[in-house]
Tab-separated table of C-alpha atoms in Angstrom:
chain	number	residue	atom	x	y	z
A	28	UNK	CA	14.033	-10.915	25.863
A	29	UNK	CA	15.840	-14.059	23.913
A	30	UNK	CA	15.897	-13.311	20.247
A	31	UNK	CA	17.395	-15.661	17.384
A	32	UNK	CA	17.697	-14.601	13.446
A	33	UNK	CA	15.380	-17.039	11.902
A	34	UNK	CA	15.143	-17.477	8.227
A	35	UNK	CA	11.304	-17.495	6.294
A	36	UNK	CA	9.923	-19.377	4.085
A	37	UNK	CA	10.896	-17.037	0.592
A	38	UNK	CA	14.412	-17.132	2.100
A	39	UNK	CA	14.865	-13.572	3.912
A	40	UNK	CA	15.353	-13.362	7.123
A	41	UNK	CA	13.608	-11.821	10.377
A	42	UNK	CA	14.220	-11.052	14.024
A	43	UNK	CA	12.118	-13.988	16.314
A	44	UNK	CA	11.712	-12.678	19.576
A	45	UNK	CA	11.455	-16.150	21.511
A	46	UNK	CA	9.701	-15.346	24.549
A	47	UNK	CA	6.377	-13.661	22.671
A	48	UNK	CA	6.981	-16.102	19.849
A	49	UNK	CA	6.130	-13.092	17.824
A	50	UNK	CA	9.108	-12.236	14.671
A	51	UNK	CA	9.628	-8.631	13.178
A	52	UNK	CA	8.197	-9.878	9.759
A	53	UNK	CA	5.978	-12.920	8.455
A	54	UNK	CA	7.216	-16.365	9.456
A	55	UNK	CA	5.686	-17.178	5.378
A	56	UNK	CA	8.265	-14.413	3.580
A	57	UNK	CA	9.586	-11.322	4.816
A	58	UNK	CA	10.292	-9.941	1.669
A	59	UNK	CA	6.561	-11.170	0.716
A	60	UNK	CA	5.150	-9.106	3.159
A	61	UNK	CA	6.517	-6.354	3.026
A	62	UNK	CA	6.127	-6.275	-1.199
A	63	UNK	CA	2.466	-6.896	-0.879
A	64	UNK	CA	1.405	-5.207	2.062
A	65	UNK	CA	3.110	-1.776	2.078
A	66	UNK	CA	4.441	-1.568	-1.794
A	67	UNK	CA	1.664	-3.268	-3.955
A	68	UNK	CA	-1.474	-2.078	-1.438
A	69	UNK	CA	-0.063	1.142	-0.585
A	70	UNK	CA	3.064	2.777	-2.365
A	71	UNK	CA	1.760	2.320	-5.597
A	72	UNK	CA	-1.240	3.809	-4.683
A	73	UNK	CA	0.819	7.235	-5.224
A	74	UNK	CA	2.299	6.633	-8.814
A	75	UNK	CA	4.414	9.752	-10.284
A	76	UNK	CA	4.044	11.984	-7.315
A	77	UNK	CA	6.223	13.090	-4.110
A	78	UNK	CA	5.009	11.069	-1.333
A	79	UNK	CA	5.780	11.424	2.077
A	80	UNK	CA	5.888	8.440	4.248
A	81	UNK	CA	5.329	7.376	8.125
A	82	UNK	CA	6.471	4.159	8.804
A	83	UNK	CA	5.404	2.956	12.401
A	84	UNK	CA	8.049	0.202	13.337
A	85	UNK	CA	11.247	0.760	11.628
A	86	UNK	CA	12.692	-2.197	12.801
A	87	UNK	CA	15.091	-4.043	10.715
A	88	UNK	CA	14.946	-1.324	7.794
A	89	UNK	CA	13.220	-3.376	5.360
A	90	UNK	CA	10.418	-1.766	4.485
A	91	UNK	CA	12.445	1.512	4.068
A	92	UNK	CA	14.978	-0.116	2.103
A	93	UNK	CA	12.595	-1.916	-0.361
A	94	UNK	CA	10.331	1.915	-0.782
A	95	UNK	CA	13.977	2.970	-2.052
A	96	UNK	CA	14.246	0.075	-4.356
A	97	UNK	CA	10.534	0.407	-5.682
A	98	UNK	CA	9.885	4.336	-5.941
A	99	UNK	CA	11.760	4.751	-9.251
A	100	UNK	CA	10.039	2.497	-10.821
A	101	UNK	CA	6.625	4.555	-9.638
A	102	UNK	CA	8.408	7.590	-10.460
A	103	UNK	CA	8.110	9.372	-7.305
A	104	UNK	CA	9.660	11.329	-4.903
A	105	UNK	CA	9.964	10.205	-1.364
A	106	UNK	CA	10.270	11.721	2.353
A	107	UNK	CA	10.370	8.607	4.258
A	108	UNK	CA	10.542	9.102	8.452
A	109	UNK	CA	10.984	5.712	10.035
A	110	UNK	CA	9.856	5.857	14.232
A	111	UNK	CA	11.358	3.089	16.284
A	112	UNK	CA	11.397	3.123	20.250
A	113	UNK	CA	13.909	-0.071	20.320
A	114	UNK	CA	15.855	-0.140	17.622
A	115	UNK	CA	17.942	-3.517	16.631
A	116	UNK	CA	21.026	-3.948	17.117
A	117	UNK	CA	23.738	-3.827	14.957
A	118	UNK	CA	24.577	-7.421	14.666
A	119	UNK	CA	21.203	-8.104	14.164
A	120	UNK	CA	20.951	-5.826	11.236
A	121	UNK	CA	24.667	-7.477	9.803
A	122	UNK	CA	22.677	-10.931	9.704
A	123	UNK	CA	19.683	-9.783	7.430
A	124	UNK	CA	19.843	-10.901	4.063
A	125	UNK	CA	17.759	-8.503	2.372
A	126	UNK	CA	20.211	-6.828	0.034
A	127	UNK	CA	21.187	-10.349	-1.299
A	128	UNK	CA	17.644	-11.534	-1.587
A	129	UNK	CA	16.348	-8.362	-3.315
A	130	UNK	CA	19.190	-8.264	-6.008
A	131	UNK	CA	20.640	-5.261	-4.679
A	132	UNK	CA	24.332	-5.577	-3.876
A	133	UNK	CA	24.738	-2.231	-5.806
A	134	UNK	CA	22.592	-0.552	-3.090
A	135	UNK	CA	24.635	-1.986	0.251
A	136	UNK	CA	25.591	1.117	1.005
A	137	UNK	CA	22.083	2.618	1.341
A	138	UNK	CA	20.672	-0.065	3.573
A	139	UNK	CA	23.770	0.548	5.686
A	140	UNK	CA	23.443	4.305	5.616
A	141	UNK	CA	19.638	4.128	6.544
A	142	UNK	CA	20.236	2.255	9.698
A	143	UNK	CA	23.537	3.957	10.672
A	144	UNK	CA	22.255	7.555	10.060
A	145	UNK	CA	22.047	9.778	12.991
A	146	UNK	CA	18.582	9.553	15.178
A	147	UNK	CA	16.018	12.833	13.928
A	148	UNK	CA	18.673	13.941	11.355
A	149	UNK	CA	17.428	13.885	7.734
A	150	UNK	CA	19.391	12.081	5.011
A	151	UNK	CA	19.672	12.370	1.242
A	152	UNK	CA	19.960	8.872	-0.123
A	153	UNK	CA	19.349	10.287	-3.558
A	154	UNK	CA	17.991	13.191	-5.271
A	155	UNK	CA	14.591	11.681	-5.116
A	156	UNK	CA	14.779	10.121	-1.305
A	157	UNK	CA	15.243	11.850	2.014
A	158	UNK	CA	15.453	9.867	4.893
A	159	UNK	CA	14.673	10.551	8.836
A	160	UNK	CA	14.748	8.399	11.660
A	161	UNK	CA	13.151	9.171	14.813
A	162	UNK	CA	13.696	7.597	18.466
A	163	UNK	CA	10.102	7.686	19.511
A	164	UNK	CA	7.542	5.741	21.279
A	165	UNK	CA	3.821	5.704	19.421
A	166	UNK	CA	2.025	7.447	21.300
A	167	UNK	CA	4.875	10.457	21.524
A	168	UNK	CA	3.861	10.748	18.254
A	169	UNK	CA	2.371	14.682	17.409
A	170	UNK	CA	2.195	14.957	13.464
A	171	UNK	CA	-0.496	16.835	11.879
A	172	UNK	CA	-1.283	16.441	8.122
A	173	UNK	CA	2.260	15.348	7.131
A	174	UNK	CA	1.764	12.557	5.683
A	175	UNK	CA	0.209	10.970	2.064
A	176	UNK	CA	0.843	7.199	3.917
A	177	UNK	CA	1.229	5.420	6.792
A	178	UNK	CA	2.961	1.905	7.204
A	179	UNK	CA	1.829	0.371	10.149
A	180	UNK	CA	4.322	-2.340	11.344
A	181	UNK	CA	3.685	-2.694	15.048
A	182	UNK	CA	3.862	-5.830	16.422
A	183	UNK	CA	0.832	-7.897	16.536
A	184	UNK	CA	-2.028	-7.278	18.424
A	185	UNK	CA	-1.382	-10.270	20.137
A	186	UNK	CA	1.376	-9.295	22.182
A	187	UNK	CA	0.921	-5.603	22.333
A	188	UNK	CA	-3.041	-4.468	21.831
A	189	UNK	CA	-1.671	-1.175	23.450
A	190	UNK	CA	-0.133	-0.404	20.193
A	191	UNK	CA	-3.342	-0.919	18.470
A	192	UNK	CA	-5.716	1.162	20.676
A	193	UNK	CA	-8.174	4.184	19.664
A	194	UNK	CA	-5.545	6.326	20.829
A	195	UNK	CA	-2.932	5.584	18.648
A	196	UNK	CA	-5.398	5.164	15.401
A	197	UNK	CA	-6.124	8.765	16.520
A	198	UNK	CA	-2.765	10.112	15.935
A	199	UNK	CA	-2.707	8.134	12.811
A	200	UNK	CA	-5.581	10.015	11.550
A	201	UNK	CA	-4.348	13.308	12.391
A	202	UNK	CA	-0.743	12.582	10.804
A	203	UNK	CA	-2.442	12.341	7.383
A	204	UNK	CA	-3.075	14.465	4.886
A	205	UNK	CA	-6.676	14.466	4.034
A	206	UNK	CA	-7.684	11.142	1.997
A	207	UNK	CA	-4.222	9.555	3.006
A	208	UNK	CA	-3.671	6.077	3.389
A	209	UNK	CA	-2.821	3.937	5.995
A	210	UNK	CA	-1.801	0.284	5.337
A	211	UNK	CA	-1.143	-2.723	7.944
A	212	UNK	CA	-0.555	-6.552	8.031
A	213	UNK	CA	-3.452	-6.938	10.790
A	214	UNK	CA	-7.083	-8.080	9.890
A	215	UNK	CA	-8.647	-7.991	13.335
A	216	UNK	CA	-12.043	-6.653	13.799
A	217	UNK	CA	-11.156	-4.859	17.233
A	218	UNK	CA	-8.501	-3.103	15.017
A	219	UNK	CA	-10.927	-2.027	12.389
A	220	UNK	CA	-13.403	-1.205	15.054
A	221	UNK	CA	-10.646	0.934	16.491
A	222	UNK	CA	-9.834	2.657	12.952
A	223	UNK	CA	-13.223	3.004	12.280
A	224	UNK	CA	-14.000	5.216	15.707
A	225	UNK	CA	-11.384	7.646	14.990
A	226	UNK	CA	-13.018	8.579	11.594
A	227	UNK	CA	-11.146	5.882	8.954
A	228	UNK	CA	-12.504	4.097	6.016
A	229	UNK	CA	-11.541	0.744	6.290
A	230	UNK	CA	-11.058	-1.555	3.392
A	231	UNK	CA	-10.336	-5.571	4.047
A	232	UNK	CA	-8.253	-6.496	1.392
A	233	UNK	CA	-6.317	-9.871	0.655
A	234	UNK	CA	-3.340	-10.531	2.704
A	235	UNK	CA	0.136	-11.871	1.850
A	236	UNK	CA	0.816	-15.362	1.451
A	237	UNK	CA	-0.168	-17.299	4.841
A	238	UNK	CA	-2.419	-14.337	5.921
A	239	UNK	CA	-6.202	-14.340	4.198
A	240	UNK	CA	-6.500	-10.326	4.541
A	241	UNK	CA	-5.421	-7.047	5.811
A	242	UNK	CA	-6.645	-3.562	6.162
A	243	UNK	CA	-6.216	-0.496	4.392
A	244	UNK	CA	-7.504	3.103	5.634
A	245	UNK	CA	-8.385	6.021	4.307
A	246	UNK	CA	-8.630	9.116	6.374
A	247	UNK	CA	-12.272	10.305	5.925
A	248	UNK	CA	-15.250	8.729	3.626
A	249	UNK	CA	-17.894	6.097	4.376
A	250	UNK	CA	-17.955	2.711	6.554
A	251	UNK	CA	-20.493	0.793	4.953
């Protein structure tokens, strides 16, 4: 499929995949997105702890990059395992502007480590943040009670419900420690209604700018 490097509207850039009109990170601020949804809703949910994350959709490597930026300031300690069944290329990844945008020149190196690190080998980054990434498709995914949070990053329901199904929400759940967290861009009520039937508490919470809400799950509790 035709895909173009498009830049959003706080000034980072994302991958536009042209024939599904669908892009690897909000049209309305990559760097937005990413901050609110998975850092401010979910990563700081964890202050002063060792967290260990799943992140469903490595993609472009900016959600893993900006969990490296933020966790000192939360004073934590991260395992971070990235799953990505097509990962981008590498021009593609020399065109994103994060490390520019996100003041972090001094940190090039890491963002360039994370996404030329070998597949399922784990990396130090620093004392505080190991790094994995694994080759995988969704539903090859077998963890059980690994994890303290979940970024969900698939692409949108719109052009892949399969990613969204019971079935996959299901391996979500069993990835997760008990009361872990799982935190996503979508707001659809077939998602929640698929989240709910594998035994999550789901939350609707405000979205990032140009999206009105979002979900975040909690493995067990009450729907009410």
């Amino acid at each position: 499929m035709e895909r173009e490097i498009i830049t959003t509207k706080d000034g980072s850039t994302t991958i536009h995949i042209k024939d599904w009109d669908e892009c690897y990170h909000s049209k309305h601020g990559a760097i937005q997105e990413a901050q609110h949804v998975f850092i401010q809703n979910g990563l700081s949910l964890f202050p002063k702890q060792a967290v260990s994350i799943l992140e469903i959709g490595f993609g472009t490597g900016l959600n893993a990059f900006i969990t490296y930026l933020e966790s000192p300031k939360l004073n934590q300690s991260i395992h971070y395992v990235g799953v990505e069944a097509y990962p981008v290329d590498t021009s593609e990844v020399v065109a994103m502007n994060y490390v520019e945008e996100l003041n972090a020149v001094i940190e090039k190196a890491v963002f360039k480590k994370m996404h030329e690190s070998e597949w399922d080998k784990k990396v130090v980054l620093n004392p505080e943040f190991e790094f994995i990434k694994r080759k995988q498709f969704f539903d090859e995914i077998a963890d059980f009670e690994q994890f303290d949070l979940i970024y969900f990053d698939a692409f949108g329901y719109r052009v892949q419900p399969e990613l969204w199904s019971t079935a996959i929400f299901k391996k979500m759940y069993d990835a997760l420690k008990p009361r872990g967290k799982l935190v996503t861009y979508a707001a659809r009520g077939v998602v929640k209604r698929s989240m709910i039937e594998v035994g999550f508490t789901v939350e609707k919470i405000p979205g990032p700018p140009g999206k009105r809400e979002m979900f975040r799950a909690t493995k067990g509790g009450i729907n009410i």
